[in-house]
PDB file of C-alpha atoms in Angstrom:
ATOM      1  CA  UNK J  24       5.403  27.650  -5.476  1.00  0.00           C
ATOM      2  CA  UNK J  25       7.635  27.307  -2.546  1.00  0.00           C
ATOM      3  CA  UNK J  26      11.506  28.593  -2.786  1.00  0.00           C
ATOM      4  CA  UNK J  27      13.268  26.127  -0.761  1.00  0.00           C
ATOM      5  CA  UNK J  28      16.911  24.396  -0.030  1.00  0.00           C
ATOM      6  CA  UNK J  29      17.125  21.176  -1.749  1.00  0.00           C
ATOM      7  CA  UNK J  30      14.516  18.783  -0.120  1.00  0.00           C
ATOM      8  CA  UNK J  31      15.560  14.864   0.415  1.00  0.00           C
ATOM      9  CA  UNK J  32      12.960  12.778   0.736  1.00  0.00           C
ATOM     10  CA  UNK J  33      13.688   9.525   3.064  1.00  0.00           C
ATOM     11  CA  UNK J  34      11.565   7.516   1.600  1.00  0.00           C
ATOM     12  CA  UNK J  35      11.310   4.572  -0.955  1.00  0.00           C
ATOM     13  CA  UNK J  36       7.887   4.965  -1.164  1.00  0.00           C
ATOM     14  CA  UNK J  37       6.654   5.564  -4.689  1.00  0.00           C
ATOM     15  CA  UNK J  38       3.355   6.785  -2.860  1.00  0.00           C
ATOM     16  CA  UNK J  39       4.946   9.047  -0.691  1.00  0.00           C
ATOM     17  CA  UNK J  40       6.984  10.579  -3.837  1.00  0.00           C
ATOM     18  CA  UNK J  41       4.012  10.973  -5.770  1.00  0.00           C
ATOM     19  CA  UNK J  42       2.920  12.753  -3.304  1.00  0.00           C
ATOM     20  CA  UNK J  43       5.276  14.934  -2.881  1.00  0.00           C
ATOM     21  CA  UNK J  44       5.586  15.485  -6.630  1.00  0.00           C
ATOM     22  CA  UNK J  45       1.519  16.183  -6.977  1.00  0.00           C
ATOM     23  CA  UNK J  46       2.305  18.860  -4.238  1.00  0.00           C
ATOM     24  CA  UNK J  47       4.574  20.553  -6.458  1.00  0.00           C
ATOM     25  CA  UNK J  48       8.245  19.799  -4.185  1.00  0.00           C
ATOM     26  CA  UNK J  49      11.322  19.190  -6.385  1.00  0.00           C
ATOM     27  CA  UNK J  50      13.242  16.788  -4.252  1.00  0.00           C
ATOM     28  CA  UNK J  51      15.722  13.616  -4.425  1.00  0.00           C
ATOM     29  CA  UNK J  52      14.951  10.473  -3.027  1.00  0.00           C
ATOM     30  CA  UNK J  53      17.651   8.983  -0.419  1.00  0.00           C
ATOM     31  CA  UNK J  54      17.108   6.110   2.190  1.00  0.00           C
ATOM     32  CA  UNK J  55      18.623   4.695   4.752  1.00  0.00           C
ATOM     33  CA  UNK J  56      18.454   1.331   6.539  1.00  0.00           C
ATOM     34  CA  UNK J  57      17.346   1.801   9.856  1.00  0.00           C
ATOM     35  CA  UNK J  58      16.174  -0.942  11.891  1.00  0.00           C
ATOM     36  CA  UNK J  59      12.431  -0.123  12.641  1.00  0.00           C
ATOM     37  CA  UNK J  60      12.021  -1.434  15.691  1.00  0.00           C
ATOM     38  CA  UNK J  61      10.837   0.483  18.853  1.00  0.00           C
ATOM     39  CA  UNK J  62      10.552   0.380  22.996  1.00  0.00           C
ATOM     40  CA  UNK J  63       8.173  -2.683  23.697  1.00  0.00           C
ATOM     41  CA  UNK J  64       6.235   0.156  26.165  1.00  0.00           C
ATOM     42  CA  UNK J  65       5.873   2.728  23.855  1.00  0.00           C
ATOM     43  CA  UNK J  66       2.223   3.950  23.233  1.00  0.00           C
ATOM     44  CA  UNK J  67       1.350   2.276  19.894  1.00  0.00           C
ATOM     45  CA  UNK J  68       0.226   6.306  18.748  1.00  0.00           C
ATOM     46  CA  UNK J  69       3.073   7.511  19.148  1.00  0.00           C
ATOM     47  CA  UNK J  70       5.333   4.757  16.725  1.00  0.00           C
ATOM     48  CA  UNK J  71       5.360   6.770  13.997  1.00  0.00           C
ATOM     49  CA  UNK J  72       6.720   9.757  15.017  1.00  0.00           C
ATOM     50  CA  UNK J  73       9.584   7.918  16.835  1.00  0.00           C
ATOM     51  CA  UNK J  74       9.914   5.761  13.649  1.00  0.00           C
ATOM     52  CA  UNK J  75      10.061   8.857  11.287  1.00  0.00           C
ATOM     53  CA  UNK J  76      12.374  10.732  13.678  1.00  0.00           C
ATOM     54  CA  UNK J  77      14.992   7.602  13.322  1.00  0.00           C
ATOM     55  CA  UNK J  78      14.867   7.771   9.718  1.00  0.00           C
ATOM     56  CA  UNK J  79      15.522  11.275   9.853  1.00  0.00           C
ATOM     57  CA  UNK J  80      18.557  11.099  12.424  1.00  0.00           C
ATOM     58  CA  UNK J  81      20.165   8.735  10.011  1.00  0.00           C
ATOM     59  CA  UNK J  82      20.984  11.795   7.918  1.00  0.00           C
ATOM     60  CA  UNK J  83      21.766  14.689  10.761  1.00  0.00           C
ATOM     61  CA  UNK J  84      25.621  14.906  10.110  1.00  0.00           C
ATOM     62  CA  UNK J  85      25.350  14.911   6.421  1.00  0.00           C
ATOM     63  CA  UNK J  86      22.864  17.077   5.616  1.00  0.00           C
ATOM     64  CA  UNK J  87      24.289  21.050   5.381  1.00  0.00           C
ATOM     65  CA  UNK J  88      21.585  23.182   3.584  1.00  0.00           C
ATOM     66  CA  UNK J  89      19.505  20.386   2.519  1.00  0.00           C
ATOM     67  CA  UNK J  90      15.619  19.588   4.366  1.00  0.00           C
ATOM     68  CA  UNK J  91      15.251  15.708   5.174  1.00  0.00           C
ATOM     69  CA  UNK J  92      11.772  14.794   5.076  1.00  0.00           C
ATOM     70  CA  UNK J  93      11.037  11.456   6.446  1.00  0.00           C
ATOM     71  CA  UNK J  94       7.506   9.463   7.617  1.00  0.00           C
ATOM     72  CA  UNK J  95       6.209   6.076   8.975  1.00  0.00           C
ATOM     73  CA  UNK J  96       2.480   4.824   8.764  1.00  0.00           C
ATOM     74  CA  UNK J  97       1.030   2.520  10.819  1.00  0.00           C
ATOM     75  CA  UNK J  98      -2.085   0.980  10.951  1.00  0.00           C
ATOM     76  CA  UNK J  99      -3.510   0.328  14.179  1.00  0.00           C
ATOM     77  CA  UNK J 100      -6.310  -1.842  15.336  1.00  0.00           C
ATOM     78  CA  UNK J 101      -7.350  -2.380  18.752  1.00  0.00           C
ATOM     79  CA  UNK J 102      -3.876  -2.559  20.542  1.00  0.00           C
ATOM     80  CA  UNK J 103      -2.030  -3.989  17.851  1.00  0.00           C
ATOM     81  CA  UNK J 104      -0.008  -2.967  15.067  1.00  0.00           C
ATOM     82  CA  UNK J 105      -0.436  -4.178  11.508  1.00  0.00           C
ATOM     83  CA  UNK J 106       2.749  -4.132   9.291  1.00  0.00           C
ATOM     84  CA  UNK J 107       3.705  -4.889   5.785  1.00  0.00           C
ATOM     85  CA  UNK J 108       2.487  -8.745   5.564  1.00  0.00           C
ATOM     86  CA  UNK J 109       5.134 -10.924   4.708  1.00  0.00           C
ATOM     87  CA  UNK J 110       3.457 -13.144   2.763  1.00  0.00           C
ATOM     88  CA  UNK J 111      -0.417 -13.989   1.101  1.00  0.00           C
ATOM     89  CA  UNK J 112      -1.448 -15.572   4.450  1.00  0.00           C
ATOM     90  CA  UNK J 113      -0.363 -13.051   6.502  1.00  0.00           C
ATOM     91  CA  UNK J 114      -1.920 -10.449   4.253  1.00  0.00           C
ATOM     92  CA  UNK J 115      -5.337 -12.980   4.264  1.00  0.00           C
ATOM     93  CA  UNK J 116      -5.152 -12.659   8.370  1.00  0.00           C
ATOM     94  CA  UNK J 117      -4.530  -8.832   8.336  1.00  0.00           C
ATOM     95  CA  UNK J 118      -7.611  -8.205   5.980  1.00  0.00           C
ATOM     96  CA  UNK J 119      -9.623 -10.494   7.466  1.00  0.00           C
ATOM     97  CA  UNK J 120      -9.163  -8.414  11.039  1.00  0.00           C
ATOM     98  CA  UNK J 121      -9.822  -5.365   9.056  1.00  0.00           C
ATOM     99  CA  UNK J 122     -13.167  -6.545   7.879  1.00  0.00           C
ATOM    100  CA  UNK J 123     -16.697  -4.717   8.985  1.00  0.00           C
ATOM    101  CA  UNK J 124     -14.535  -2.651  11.678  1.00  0.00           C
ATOM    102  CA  UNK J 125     -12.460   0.652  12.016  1.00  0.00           C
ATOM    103  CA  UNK J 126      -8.984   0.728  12.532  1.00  0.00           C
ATOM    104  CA  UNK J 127      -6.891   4.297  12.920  1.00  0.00           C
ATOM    105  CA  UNK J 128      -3.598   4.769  10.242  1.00  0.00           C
ATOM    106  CA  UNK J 129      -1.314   7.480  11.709  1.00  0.00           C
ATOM    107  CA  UNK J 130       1.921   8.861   9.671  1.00  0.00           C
ATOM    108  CA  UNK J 131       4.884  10.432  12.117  1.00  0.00           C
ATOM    109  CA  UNK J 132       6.443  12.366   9.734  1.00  0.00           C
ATOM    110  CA  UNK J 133      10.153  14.072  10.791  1.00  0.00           C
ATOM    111  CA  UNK J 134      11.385  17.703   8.669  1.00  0.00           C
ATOM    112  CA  UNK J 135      14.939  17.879   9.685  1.00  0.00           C
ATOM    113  CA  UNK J 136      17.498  20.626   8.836  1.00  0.00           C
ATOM    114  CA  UNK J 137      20.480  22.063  10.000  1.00  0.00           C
ATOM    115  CA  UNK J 138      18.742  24.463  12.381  1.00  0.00           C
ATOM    116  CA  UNK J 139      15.819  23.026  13.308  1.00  0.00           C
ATOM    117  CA  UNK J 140      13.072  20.075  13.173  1.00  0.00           C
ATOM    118  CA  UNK J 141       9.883  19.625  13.111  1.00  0.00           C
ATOM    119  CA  UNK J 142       7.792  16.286  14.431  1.00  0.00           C
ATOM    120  CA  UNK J 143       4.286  15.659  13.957  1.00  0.00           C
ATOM    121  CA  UNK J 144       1.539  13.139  12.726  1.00  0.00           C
ATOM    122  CA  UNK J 145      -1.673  12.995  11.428  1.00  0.00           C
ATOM    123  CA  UNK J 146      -4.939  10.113  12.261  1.00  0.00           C
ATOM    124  CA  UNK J 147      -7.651   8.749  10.154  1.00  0.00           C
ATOM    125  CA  UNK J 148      -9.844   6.733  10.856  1.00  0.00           C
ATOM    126  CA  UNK J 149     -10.972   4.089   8.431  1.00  0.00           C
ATOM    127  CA  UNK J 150     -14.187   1.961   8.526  1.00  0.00           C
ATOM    128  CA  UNK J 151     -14.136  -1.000   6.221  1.00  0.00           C
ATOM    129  CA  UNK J 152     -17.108  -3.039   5.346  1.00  0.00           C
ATOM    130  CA  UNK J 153     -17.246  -7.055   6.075  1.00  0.00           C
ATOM    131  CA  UNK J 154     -14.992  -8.446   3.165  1.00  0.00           C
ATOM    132  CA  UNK J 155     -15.934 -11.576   1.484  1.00  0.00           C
ATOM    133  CA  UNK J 156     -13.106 -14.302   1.164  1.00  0.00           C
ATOM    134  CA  UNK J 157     -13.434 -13.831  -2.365  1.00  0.00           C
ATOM    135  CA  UNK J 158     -12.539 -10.207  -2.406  1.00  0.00           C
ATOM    136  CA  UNK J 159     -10.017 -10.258   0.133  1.00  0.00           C
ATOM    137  CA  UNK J 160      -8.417 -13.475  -2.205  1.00  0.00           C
ATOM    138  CA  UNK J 161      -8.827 -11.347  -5.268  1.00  0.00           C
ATOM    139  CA  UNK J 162      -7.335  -8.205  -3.590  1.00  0.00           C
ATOM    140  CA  UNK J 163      -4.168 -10.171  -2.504  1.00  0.00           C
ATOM    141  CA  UNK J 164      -3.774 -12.104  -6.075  1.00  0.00           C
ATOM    142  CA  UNK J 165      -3.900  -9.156  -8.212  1.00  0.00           C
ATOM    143  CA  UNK J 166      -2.670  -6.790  -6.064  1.00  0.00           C
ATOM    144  CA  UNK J 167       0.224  -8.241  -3.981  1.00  0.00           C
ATOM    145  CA  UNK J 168      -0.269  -5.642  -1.137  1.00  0.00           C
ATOM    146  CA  UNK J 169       3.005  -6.748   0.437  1.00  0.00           C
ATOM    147  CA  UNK J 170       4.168  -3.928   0.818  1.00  0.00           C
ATOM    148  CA  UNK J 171       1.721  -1.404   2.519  1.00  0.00           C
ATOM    149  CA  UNK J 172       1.038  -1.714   6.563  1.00  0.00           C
ATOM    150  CA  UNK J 173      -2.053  -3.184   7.049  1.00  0.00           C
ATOM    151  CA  UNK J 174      -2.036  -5.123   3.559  1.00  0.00           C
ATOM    152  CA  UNK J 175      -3.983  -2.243   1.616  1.00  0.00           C
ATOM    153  CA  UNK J 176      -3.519   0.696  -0.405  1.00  0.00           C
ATOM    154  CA  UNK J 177      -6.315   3.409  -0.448  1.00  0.00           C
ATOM    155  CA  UNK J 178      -5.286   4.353  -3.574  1.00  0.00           C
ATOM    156  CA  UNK J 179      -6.245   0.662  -5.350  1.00  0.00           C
ATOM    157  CA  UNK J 180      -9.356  -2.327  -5.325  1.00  0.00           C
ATOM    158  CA  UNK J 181      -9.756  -2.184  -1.778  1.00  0.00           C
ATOM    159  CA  UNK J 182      -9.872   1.309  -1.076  1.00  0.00           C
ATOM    160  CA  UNK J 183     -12.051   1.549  -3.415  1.00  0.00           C
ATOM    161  CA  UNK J 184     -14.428  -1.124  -2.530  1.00  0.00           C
ATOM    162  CA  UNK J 185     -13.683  -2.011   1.136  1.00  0.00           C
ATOM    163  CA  UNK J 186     -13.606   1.405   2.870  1.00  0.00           C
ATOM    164  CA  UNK J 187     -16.944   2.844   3.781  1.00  0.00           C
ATOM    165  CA  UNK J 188     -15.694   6.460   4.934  1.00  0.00           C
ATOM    166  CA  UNK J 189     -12.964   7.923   6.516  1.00  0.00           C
ATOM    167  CA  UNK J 190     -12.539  10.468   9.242  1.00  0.00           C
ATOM    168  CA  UNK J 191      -9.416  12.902   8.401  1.00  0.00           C
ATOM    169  CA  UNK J 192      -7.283  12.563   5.351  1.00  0.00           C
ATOM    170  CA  UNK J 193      -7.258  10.250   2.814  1.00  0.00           C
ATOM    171  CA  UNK J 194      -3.566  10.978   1.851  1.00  0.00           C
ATOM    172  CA  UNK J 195      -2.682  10.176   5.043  1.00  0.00           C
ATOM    173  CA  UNK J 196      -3.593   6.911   4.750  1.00  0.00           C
ATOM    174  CA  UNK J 197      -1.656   6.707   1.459  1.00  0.00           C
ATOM    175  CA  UNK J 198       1.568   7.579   3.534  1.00  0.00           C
ATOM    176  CA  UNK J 199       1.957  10.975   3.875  1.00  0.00           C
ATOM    177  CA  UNK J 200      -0.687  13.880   5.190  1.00  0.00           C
ATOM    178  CA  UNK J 201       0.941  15.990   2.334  1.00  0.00           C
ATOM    179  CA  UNK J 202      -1.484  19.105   3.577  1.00  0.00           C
ATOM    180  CA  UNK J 203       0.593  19.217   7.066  1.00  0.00           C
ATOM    181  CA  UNK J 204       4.375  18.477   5.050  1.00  0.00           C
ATOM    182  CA  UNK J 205       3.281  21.380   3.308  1.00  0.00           C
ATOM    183  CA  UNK J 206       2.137  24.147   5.739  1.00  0.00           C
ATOM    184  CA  UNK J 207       5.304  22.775   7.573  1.00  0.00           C
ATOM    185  CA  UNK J 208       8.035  23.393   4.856  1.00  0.00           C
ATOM    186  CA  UNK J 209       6.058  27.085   4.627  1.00  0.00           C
ATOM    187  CA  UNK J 210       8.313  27.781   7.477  1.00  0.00           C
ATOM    188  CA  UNK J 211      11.451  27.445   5.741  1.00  0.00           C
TER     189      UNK J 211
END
């Protein structure tokens, strides 16, 4: 495996972590709160990177020999962005506009060190089928997706029987395109 400095990881994400660990990176988990908000012009593709650059920044005095690795996903359908939901009817609404159509989910992902940092993100595309108001009602009861942008995870019910294919990686729609973090950390 990889010899590198100690690695933080940015992110409270228990899917980005498991990630990470899956990948075979030792690492701590730190996190900051930093206000994720953005320029009301900014190109909705390019969110993410600024996003996971912020989260990143938060740590650039502290860090000495360490490697801050920070991301933001968004999900992105027509020219609006999907969040966390904030609640079952929000979640309802957000599924409901995800139903029969494709939406894209791009991770900006920020590598930060001492002497130097790398930006970049990854797209997939994701092509749900039409959702019944059953399943989408099920989905939200069991699952309490309230805390993934766009009110799904991949990874659980929905994924499972709501996408019809994807176009690019599948961990990048979990939150991290863990084949890019990797090749990038190569290059410490």
């Amino acid at each position: 495996m990889l010899s590198l400095p100690p690695i933080i990881l940015a992110s409270n994400s228990p899917r980005r972590q498991q990630l990470m660990r899956d990948a075979g990176f030792t690492f701590s988990v730190q996190s900051k709160n930093v206000a994720e908000d953005f320029p009301a012009d900014m190109p909705l593709q390019d969110v993410p990177v600024f996003l996971a650059e912020k989260k990143a920044a938060a740590f650039a005095n502290e860090i000495q020999n360490e490697i801050v690795v920070s991301a933001d996903t968004v999900v992105i359908i027509g020219n609006q962005i999907l969040n966390k939901p904030v609640d079952k009817e929000e979640a309802k609404a957000m599924l409901n506009m995800l139903s029969g159509k494709m939406h894209e989910v791009i991770t900006g992902v920020c590598v930060l060190s001492s002497q130097k940092k790398i930006v970049f993100s990854d797209r997939t595309d994701v092509y749900f089928k039409a959702l019944t108001d059953n399943e989408i009602e099920y989905y939200i009861e069991k699952y309490q997706p309230f805390d993934k942008a766009g009110a799904y995870g991949a990874q659980e019910w929905m994924g499972m029987v709501g996408v019809e294919k994807i176009i690019g990686s599948y961990f990048n729609v979990m939150g991290l395109p863990i084949h890019k973090v990797y090749e990038v950390l190569k290059t410490w």
